[in-house]
Short mmCIF file of C-alpha atoms in Angstrom, two decimals:
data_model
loop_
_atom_site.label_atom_id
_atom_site.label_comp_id
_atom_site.label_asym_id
_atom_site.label_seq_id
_atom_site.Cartn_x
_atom_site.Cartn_y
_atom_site.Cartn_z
CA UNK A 1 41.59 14.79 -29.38
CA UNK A 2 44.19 17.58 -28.36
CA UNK A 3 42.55 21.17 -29.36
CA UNK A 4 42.81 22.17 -32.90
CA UNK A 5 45.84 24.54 -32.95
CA UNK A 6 44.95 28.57 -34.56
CA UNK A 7 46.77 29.81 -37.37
CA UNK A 8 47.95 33.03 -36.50
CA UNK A 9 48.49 36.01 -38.97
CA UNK A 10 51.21 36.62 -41.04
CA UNK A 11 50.89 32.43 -41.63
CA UNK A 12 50.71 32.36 -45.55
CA UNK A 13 48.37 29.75 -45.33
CA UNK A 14 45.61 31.93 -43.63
CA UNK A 15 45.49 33.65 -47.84
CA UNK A 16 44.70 30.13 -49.56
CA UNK A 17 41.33 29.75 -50.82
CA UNK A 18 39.56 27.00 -49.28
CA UNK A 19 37.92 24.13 -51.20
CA UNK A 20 34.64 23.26 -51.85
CA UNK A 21 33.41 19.93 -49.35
CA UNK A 22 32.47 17.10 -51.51
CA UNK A 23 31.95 14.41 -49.07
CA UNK A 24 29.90 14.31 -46.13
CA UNK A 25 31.09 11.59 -43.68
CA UNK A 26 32.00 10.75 -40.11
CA UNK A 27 35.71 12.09 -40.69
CA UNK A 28 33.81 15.33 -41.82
CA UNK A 29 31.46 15.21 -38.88
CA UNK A 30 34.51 14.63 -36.67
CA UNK A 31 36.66 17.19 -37.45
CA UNK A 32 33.24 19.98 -37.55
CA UNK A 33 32.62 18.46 -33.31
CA UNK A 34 36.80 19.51 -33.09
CA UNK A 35 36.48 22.93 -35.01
CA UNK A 36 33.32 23.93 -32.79
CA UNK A 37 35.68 23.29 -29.60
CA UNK A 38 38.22 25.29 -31.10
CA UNK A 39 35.93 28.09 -31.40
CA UNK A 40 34.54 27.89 -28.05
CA UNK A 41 38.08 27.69 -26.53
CA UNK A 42 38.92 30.94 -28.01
CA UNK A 43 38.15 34.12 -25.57
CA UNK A 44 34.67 35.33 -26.98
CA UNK A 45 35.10 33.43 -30.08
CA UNK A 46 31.21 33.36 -31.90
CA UNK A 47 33.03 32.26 -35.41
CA UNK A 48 35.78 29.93 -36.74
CA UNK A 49 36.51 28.73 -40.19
CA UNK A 50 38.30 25.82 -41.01
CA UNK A 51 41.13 27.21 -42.59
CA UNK A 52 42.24 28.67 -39.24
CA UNK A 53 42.96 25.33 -37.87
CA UNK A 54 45.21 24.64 -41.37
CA UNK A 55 42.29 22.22 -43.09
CA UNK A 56 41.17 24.39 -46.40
CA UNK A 57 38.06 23.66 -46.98
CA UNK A 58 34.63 25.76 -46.78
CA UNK A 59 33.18 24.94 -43.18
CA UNK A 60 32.68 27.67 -41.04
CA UNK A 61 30.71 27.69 -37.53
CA UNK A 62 29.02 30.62 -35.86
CA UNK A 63 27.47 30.17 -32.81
CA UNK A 64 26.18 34.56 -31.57
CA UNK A 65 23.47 32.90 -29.04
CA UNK A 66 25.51 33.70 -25.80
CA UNK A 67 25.27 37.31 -27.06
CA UNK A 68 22.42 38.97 -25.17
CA UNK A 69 19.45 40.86 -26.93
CA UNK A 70 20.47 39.81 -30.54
CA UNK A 71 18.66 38.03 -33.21
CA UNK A 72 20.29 34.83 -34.23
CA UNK A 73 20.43 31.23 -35.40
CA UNK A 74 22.01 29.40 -32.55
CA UNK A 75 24.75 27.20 -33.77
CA UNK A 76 25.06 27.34 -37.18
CA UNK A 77 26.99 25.09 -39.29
CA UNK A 78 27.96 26.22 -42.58
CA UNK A 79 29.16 24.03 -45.47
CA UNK A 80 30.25 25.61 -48.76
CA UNK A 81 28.30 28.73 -47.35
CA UNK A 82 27.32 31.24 -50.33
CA UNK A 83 25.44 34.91 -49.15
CA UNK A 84 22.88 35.24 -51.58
CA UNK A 85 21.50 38.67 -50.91
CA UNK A 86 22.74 41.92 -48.47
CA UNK A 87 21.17 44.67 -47.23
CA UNK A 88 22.63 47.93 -46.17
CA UNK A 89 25.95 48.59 -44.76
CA UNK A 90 27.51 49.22 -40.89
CA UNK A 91 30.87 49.70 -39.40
CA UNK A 92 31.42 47.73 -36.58
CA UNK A 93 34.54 46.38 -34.29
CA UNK A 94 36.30 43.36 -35.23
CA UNK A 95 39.29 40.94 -33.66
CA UNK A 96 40.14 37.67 -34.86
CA UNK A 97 41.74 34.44 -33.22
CA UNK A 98 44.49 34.40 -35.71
CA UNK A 99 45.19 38.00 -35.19
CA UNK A 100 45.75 38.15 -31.79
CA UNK A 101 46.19 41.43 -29.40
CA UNK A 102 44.33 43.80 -32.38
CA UNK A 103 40.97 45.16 -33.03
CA UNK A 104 39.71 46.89 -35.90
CA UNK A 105 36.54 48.80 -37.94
CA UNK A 106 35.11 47.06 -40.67
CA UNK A 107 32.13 47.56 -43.34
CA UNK A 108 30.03 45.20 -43.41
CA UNK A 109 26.12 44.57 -44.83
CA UNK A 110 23.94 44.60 -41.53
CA UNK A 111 21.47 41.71 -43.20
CA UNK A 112 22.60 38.87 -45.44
CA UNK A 113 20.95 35.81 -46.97
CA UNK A 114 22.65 32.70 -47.30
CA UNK A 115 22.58 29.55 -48.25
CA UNK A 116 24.91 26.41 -47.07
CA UNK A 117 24.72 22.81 -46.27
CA UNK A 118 24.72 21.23 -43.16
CA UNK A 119 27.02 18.52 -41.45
CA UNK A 120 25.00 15.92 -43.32
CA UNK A 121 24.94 17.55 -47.15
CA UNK A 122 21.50 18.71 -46.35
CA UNK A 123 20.62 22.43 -47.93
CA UNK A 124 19.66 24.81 -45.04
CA UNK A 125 18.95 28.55 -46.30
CA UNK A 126 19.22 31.45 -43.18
CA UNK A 127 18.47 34.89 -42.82
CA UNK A 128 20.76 36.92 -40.68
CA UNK A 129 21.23 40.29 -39.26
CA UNK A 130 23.53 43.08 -36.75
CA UNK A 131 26.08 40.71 -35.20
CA UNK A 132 25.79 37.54 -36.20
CA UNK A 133 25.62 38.84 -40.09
CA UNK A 134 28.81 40.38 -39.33
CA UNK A 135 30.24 36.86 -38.27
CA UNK A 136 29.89 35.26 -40.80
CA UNK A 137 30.82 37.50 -43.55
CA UNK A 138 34.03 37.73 -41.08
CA UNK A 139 33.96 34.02 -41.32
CA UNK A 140 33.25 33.22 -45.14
CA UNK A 141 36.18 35.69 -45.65
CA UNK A 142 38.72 33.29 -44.21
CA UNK A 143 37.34 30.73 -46.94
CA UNK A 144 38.78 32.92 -49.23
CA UNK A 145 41.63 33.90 -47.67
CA UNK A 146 40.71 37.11 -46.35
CA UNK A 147 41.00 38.77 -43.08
CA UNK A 148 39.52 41.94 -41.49
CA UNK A 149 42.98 42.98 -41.75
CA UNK A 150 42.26 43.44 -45.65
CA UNK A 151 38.70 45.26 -44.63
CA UNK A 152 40.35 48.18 -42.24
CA UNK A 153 38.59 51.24 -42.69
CA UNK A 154 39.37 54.76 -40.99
CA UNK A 155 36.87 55.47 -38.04
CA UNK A 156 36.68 58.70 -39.20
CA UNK A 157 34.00 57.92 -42.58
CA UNK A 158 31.77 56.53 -39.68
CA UNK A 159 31.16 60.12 -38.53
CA UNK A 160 27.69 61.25 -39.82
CA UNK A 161 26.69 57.72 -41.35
CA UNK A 162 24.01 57.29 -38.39
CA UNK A 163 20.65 59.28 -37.62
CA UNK A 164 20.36 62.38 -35.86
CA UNK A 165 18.49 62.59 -33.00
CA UNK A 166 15.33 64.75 -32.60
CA UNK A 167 15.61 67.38 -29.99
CA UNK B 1 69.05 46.45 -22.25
CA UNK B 2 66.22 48.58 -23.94
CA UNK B 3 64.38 51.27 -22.62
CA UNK B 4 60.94 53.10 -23.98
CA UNK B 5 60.50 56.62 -24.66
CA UNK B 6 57.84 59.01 -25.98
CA UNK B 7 59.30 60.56 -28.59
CA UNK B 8 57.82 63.43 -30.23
CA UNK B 9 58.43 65.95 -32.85
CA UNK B 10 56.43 69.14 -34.25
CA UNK B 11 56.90 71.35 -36.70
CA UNK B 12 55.61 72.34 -40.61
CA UNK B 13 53.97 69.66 -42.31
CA UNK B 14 55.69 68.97 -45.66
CA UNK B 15 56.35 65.79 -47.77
CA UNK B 16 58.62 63.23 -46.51
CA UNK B 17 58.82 63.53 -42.45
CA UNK B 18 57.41 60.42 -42.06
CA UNK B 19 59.99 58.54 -44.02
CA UNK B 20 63.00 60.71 -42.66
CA UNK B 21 62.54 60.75 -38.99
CA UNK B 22 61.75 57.24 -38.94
CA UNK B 23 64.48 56.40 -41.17
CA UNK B 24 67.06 58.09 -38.93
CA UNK B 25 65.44 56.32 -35.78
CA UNK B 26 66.12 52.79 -37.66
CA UNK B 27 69.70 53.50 -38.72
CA UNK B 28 69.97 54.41 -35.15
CA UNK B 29 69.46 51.42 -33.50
CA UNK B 30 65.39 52.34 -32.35
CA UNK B 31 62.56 50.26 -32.41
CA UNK B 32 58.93 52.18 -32.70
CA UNK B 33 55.99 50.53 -30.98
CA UNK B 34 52.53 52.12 -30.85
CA UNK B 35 52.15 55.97 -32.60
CA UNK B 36 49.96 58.39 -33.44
CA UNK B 37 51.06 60.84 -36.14
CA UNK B 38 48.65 63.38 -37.96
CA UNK B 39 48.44 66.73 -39.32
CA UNK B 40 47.06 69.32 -37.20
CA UNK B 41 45.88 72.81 -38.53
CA UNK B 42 49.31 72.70 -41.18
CA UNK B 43 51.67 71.67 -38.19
CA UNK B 44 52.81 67.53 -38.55
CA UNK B 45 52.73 66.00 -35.30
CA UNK B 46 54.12 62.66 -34.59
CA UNK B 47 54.46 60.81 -30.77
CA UNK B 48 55.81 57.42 -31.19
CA UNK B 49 56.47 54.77 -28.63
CA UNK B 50 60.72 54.55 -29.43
CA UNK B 51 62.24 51.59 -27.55
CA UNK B 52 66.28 51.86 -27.36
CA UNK B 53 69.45 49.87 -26.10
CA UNK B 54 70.89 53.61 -24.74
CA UNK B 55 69.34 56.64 -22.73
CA UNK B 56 67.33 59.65 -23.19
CA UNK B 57 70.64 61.72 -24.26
CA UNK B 58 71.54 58.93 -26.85
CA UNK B 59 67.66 59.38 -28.22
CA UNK B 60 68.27 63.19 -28.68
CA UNK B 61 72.00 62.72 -30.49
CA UNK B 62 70.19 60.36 -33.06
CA UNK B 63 67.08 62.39 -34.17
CA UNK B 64 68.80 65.89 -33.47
CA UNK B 65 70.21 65.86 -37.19
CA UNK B 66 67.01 64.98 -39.06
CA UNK B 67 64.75 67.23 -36.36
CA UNK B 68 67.04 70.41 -37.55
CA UNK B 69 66.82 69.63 -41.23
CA UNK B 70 62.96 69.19 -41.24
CA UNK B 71 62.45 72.15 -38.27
CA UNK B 72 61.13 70.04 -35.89
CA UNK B 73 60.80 70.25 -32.43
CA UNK B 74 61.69 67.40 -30.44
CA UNK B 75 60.54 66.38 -26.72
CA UNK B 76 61.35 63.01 -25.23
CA UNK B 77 60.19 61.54 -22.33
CA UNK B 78 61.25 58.23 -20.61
CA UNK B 79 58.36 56.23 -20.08
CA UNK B 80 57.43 52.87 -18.36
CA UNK B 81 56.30 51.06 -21.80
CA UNK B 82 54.71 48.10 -22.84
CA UNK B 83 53.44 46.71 -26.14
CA UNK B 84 50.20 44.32 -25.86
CA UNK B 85 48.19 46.15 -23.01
CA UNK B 86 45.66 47.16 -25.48
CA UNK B 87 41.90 48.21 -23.52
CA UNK B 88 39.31 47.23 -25.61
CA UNK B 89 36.67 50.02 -25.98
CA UNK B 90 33.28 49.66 -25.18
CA UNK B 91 31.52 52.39 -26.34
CA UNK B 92 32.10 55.22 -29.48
CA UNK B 93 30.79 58.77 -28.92
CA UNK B 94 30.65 61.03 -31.56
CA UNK B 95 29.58 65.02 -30.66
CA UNK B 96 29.14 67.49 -33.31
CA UNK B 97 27.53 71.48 -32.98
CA UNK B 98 28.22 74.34 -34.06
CA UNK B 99 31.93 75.75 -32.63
CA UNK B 100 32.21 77.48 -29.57
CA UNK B 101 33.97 77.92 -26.61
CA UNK B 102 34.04 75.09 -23.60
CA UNK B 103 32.52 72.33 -26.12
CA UNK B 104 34.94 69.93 -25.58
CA UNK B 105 35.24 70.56 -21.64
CA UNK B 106 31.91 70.46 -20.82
CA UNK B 107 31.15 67.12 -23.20
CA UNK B 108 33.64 65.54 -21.75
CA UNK B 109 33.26 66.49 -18.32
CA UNK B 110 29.99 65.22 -18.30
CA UNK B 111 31.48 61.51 -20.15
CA UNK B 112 34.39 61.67 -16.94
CA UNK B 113 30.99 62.27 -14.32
CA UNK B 114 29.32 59.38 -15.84
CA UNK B 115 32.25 56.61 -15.75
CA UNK B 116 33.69 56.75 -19.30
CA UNK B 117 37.29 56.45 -19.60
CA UNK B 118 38.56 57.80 -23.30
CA UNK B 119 40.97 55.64 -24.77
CA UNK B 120 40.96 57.44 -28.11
CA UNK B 121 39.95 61.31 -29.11
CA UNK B 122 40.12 63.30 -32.64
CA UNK B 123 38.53 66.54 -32.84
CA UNK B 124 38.05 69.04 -35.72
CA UNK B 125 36.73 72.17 -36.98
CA UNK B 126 34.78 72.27 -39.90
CA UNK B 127 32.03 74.08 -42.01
CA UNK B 128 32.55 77.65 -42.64
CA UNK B 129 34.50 80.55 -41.19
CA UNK B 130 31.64 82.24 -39.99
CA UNK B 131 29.61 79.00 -39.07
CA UNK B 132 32.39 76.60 -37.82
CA UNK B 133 31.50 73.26 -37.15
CA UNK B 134 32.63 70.78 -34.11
CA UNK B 135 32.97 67.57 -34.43
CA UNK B 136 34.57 65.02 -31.72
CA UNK B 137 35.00 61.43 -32.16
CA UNK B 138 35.98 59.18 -28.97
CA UNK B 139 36.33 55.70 -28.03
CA UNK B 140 36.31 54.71 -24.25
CA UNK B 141 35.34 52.79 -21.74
CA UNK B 142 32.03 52.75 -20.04
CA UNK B 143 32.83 51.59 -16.79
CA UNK B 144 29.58 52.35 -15.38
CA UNK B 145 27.60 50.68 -18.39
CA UNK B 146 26.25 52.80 -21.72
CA UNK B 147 22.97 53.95 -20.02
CA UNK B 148 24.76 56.12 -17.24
CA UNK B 149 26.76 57.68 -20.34
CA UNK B 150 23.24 58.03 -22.76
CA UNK B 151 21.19 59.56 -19.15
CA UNK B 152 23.78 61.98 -18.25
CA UNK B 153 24.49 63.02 -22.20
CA UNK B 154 20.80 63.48 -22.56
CA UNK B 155 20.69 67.16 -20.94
CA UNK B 156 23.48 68.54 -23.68
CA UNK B 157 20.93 67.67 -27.33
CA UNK B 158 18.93 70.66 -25.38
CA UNK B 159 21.93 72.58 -26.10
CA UNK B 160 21.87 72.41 -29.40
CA UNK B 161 25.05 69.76 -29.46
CA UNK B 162 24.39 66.73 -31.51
CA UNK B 163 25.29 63.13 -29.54
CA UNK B 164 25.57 59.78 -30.47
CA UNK B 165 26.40 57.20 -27.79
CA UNK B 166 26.56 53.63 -29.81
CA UNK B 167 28.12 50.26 -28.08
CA UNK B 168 31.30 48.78 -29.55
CA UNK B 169 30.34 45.05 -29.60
CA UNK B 170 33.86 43.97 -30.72
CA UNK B 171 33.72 40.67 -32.92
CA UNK B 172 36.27 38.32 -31.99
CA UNK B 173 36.17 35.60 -35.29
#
């Protein structure tokens, strides 16, 4: 199988709202084995979601292990993902595969709750954190047509959001 | 075939430079590439990356009309540009003490010592009159690592200058 090509920004399709995954077969299992090597053919890709390989549904991998000195899940595979709970707020630096040759701030909560299926249909509930909570609200985004693009916010209103050090 | 210059224009902020400078650079044949405009203590400033199928002299004849009418003043230079040779930044520093002289040069003097390159730098003055306030935001790169910058930074919160040194872990999704 030839690597899934990326959708790249301004593609209309990247705005769609992904469906929901009803059936969980081999063809599903397939194409999630394709989407991971997408993702890990990308430079310093930790995310993908399907939709930016043109199939709309809501399946989204993030895979933050190779990061060093971060919590995480290893490889996580989410199907029809849903956060459930955040917690507090950080701006941090984001890039995307399908928006290539541009980085950005975003908001995002710093620890989420979510809940998803896996490959097989089977409920799997995670806590997350830092980086890898950024990822996937990054990647859930793209489920619903959204990209950091839509998220920009000036570096400036990160100025005295963080704790001042004691002399 | 097309050339780059920096273009860039200064004068008395007011309502609609934006729009007219860059409208005369489009009727004039320009492309614009990577800019940085902003008001700066009531003056506008703009320097944009202007890309155009003439020279320097054909540059000046097509914003000279629209710099007189808005008052600005105009300095091009020809440079060797290129689009999509973006650094990524590694680290974010943000300073902030109360204002006085040799702030800025002695911060980042001590960031140059320590092997951070700044890719990106606002400033400002706030707080009062009496009791102004400086603040500095940059984005660089640490090329010897974040420590070296945090060690070497270290010797200034003495001083009575506020420092932050955080790692920009860019997300690539």
């Amino acid at each position: 199988m030839p690597l899934l090509e990326i959708l790249k920004y301004p593609d209309e399709r990247l705005k769609q709202i992904s469906n929901e995954v009803v059936v969980f077969d081999d063809v599903l299992r397939s194409f999630i084995t394709d989407l991971e090597e997408a993702m890990r053919a990308g430079p310093g890709g930790v995310g993908i979601a399907a939709p930016q390989v043109a199939r709309f549904e809501r399946i989204v991998i993030v895979d933050v292990s190779g990061k060093p000195k971060i919590k995480h899940n290893g490889c996580m595979i989410l199907v029809n993902p849903e956060i459930t709970e955040w917690e507090g707020y950080k701006i941090g630096r984001e890039g995307c595969m399908s928006v290539p040759d541009y980085t950005g701030n975003v908001m995002r909560a710093e620890k989420i709750k979510l809940e998803a299926l896996d490959e097989h249909g089977i409920k799997r509930e995670f806590e997350c954190e830092g980086y890898e909570a950024r990822a996937v609200q990054h990647e859930i985004d793209h489920l619903d047509g959204l990209l950091f693009l839509d998220r920009l916010v000036s570096r400036k209103k990160d100025l005295f959001r963080r704790k001042v050090y004691k002399k | 075939m097309s050339n780059w210059f920096m273009l860039n224009l200064i004068g008395n902020d007011q309502s609609g430079i934006v729009a007219q400078v860059t409208n005369a650079l489009y009727k004039g044949g320009c492309h614009l590439g990577e800019t940085s405009m902003m008001r700066l203590g009531g003056n506008f400033t703009m320097m944009m990356m202007t890309s155009l199928d003439g020279t320097e002299t054909d540059l000046e004849k097509i914003v000279k009309p629209v710099a007189e009418k808005l008052e600005l003043h105009v300095h091009i230079d020809s440079i060797e540009g290129r689009l999509h040779q973006h650094v990524e930044p590694n680290v974010r520093v943000t300073v902030f003490g109360a204002d006085r002289a040799g702030i800025v040069a002695q911060v980042t003097g001590v960031l140059s010592e320590s092997g951070m390159n700044i890719l990106d730098l606002e400033s400002d003055v706030g707080g009062t009159e009496d009791k102004p306030i400086y603040i500095m935001y940059m984005e660089g790169l640490a090329e010897d690592g974040i420590e070296a910058l945090r060690t070497a930074l270290e010797a200034l919160r003495t001083e009575g200058i506020d420092v932050d040194v955080e790692e920009i872990e860019t997300l690539i999704g």
